[in-house]
PDB file of C-alpha atoms in Angstrom:
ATOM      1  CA  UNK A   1      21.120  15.365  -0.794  1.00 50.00           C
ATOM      2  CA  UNK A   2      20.470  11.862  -1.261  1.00 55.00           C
ATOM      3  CA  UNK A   3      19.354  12.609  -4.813  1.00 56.00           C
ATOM      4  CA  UNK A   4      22.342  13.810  -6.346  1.00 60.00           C
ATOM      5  CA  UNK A   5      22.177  11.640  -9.116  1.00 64.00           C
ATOM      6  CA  UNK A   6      18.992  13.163 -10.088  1.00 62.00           C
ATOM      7  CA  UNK A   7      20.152  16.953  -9.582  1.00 63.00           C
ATOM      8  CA  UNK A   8      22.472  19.514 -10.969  1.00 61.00           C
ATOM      9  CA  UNK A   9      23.608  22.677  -8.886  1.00 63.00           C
ATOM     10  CA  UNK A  10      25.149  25.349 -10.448  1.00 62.00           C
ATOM     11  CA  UNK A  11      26.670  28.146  -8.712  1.00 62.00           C
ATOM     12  CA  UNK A  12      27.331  31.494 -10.178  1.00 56.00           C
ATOM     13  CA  UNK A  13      28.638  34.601  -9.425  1.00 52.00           C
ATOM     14  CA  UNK A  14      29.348  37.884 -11.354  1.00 48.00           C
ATOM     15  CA  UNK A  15      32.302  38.440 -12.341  1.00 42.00           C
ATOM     16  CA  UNK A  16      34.468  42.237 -12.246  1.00 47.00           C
ATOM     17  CA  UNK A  17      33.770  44.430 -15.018  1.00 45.00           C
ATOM     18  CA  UNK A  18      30.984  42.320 -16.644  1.00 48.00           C
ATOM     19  CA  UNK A  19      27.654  41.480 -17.043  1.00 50.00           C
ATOM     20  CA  UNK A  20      28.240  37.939 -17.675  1.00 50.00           C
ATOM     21  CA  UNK A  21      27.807  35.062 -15.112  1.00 53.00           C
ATOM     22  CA  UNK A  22      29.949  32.644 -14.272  1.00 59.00           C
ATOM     23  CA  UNK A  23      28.493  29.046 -13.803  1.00 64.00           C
ATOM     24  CA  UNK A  24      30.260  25.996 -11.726  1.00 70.00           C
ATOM     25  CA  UNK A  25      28.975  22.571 -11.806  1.00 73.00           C
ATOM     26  CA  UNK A  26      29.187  21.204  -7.969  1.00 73.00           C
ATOM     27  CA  UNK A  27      28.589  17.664  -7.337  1.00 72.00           C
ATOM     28  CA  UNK A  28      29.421  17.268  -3.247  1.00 77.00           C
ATOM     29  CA  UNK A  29      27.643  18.712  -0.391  1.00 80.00           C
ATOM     30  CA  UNK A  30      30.898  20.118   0.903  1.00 83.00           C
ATOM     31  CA  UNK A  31      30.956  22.256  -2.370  1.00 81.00           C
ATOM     32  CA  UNK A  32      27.496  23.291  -2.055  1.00 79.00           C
ATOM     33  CA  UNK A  33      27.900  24.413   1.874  1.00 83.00           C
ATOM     34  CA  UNK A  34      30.600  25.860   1.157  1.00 83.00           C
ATOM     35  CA  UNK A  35      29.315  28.062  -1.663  1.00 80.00           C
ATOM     36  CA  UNK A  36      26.654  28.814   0.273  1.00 81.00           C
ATOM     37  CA  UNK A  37      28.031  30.376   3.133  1.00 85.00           C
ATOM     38  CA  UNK A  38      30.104  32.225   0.385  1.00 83.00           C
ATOM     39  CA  UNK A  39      26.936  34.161  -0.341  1.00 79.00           C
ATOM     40  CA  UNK A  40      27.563  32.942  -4.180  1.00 74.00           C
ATOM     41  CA  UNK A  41      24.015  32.595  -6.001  1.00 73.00           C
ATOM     42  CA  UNK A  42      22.864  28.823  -5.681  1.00 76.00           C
ATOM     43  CA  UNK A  43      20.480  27.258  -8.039  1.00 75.00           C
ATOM     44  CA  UNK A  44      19.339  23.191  -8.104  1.00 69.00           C
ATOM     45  CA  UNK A  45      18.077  21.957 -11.489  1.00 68.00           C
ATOM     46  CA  UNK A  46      16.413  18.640 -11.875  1.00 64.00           C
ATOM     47  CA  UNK A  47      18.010  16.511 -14.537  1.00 61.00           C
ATOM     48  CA  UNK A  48      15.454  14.365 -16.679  1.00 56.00           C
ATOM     49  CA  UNK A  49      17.259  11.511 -17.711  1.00 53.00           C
ATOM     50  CA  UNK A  50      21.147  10.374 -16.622  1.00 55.00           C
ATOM     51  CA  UNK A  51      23.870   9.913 -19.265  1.00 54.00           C
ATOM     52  CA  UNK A  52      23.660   6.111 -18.686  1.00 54.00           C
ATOM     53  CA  UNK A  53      19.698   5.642 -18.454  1.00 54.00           C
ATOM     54  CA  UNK A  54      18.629   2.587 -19.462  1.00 55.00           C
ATOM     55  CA  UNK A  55      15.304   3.670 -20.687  1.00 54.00           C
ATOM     56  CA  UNK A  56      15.357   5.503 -23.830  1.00 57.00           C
ATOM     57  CA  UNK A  57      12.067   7.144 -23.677  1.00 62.00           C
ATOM     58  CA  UNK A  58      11.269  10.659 -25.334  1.00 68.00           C
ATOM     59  CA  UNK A  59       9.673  12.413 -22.217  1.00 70.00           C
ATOM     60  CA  UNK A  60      12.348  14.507 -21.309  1.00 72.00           C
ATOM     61  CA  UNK A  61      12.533  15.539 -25.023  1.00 74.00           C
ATOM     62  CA  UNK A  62       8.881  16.486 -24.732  1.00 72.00           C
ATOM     63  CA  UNK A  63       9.894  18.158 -21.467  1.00 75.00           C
ATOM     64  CA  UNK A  64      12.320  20.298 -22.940  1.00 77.00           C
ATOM     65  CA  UNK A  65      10.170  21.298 -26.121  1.00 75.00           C
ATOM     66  CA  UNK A  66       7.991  22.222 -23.758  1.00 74.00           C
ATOM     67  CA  UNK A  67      10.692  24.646 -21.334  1.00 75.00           C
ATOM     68  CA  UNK A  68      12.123  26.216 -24.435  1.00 76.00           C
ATOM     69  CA  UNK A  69       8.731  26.639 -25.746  1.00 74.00           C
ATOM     70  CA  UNK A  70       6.844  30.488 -25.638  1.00 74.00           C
ATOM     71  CA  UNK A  71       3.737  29.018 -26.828  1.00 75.00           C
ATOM     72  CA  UNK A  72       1.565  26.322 -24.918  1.00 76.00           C
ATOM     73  CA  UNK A  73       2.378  23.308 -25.845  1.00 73.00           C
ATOM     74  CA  UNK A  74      -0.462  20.820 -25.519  1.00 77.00           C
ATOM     75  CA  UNK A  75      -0.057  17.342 -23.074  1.00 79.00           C
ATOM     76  CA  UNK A  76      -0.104  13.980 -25.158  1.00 80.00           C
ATOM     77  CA  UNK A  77      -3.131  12.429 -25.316  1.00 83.00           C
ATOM     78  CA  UNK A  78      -4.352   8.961 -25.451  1.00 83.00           C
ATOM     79  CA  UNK A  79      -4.478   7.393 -28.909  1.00 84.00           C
ATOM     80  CA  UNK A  80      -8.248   6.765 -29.835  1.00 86.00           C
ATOM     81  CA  UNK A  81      -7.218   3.420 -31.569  1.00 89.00           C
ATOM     82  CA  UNK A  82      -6.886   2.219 -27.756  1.00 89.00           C
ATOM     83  CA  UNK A  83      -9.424   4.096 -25.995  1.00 89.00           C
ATOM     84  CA  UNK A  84     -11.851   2.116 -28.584  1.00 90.00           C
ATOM     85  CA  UNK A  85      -9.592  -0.898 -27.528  1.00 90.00           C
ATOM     86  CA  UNK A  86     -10.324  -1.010 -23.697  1.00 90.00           C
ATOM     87  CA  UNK A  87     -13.984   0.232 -24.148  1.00 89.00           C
ATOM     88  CA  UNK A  88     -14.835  -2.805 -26.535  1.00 90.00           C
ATOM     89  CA  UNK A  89     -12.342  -5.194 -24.594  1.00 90.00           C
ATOM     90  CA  UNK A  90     -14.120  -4.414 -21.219  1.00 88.00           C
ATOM     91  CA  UNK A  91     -17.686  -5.282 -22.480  1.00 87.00           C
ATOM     92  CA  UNK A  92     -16.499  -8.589 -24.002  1.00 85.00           C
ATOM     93  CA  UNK A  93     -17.860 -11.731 -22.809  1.00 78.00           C
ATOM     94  CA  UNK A  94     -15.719 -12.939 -21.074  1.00 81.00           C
ATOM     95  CA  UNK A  95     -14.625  -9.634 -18.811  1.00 81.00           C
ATOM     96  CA  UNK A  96     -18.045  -8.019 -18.985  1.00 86.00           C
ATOM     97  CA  UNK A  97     -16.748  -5.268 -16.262  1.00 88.00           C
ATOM     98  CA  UNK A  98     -18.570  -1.647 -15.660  1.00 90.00           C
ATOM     99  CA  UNK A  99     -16.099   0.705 -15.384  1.00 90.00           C
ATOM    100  CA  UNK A 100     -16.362   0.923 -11.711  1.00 92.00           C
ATOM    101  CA  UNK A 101     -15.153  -2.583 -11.455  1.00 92.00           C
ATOM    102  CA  UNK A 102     -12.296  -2.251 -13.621  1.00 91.00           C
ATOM    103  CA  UNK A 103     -11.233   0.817 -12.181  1.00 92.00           C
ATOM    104  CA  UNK A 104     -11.083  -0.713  -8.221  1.00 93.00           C
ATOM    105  CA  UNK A 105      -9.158  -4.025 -10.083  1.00 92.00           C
ATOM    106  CA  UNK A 106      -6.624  -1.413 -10.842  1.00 93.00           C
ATOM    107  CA  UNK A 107      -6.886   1.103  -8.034  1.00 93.00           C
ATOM    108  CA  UNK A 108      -8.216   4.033  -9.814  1.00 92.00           C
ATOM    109  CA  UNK A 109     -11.116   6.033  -9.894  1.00 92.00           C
ATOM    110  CA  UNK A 110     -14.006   5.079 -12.512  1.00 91.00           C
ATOM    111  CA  UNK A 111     -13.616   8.840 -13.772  1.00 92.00           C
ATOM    112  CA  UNK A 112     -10.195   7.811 -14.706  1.00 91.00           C
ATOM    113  CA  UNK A 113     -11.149   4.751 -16.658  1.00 91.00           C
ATOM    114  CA  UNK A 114     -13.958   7.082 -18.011  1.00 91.00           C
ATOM    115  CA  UNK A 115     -11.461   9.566 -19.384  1.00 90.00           C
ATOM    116  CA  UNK A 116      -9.362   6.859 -20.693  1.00 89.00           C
ATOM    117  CA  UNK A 117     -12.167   5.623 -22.814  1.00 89.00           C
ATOM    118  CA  UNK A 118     -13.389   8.618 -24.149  1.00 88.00           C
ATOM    119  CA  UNK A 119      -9.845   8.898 -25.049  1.00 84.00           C
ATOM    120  CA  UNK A 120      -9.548  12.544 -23.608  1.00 84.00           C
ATOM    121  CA  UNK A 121      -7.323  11.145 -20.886  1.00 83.00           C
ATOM    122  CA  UNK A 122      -3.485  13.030 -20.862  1.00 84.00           C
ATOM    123  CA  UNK A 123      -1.610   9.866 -21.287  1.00 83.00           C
ATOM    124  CA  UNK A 124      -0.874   8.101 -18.274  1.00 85.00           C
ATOM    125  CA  UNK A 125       1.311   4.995 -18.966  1.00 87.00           C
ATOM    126  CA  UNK A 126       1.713   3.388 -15.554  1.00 90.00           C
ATOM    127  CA  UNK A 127      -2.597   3.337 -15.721  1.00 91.00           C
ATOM    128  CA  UNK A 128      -2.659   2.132 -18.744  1.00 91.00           C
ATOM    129  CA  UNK A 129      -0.310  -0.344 -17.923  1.00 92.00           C
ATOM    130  CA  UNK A 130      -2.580  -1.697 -15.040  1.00 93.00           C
ATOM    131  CA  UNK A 131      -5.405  -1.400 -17.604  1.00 91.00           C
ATOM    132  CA  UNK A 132      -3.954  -3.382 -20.153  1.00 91.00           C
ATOM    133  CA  UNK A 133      -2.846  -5.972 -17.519  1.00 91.00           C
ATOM    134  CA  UNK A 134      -6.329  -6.799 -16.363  1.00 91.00           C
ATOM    135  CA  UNK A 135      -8.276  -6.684 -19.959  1.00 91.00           C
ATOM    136  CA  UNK A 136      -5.393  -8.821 -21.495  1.00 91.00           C
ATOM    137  CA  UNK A 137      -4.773  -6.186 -24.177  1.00 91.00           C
ATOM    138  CA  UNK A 138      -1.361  -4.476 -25.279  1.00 89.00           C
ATOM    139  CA  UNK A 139      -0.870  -1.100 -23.997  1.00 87.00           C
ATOM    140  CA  UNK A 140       0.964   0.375 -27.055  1.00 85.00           C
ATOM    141  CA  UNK A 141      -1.647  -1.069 -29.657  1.00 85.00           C
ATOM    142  CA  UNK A 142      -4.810  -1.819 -27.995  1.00 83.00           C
ATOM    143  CA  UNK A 143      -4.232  -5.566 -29.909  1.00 88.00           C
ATOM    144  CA  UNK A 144      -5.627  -8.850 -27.579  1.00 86.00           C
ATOM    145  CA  UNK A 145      -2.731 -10.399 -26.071  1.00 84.00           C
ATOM    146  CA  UNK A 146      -2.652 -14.252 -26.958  1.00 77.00           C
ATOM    147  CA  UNK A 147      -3.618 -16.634 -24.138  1.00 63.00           C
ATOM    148  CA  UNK A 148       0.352 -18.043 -23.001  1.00 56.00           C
ATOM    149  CA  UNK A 149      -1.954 -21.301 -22.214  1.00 52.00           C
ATOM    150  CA  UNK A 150      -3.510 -21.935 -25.349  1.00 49.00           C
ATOM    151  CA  UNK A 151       0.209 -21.449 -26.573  1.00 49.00           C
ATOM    152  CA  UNK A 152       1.774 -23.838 -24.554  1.00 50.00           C
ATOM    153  CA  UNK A 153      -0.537 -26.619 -25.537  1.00 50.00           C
ATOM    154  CA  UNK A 154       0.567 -26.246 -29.042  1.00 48.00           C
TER     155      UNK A 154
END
């Protein structure tokens, strides 16, 4: 249990006379034995983000579309705009890298870096953070980043 930050177990049984369950939040392993030498039905549900995350990203929105869904919802792809962007960055001048070169720089396989220029890649973001990192490029817009020494000298 040394994730129980990250987990929920719930712990139901039916009640007399009913079809309904019962469900009991239990945060302590001495709860959780206990309920489970009870012969009680156990469950463990990962939790996507805790109530005091300090990243405010939109995955485990996506994730739960995507549980309450019936239909197949689609992964998220990478935008085109910076597909184009690392494609035309890499062949610059001054990085003139084959995609094999790039992709051991940021310890991936070229079919990776191949799929994220084609831009049929399911968005990876710690990739195409390493990407972005090495070509000098943001990863949410594709845009150059400005030199920081050209900046300092002004």
């Amino acid at each position: 249990m040394a994730d129980d930050w990250d987990t929920v177990t719930k712990i139901g049984s039916k009640t007399k006379g009913g079809a309904s369950q019962r469900e009991t939040v239990v945060r302590g392993k001495g709860a959780l034995n206990a309920a489970q030498r009870s012969g009680n039905i156990v469950t463990t549900e990962k939790k996507y983000t805790g109530a005091n995350a300090t990243d405010k990203g939109t995955e485990g929105q996506r994730l739960t579309k995507v549980d309450r869904s019936d239909d197949i919802v689609a992964p998220q792809k990478l935008d085109t705009k910076i597909a184009d962007a690392i494609k035309n960055r890499r062949a610059q001048e001054g990085f003139k890298l084959t995609q094999a070169q790039l992709a051991q720089k940021v310890n991936a396989q070229a079919n990776d870096i191949k799929l994220l220029e084609s831009g049929s890649a399911i968005k990876n973001q710690a990739l195409l953070n390493k990407v972005a990192r090495v070509l000098k490029i943001s990863p949410r817009t594709g845009e150059p980043l400005a030199d920081k020494k050209a900046n300092d000298k002004k």
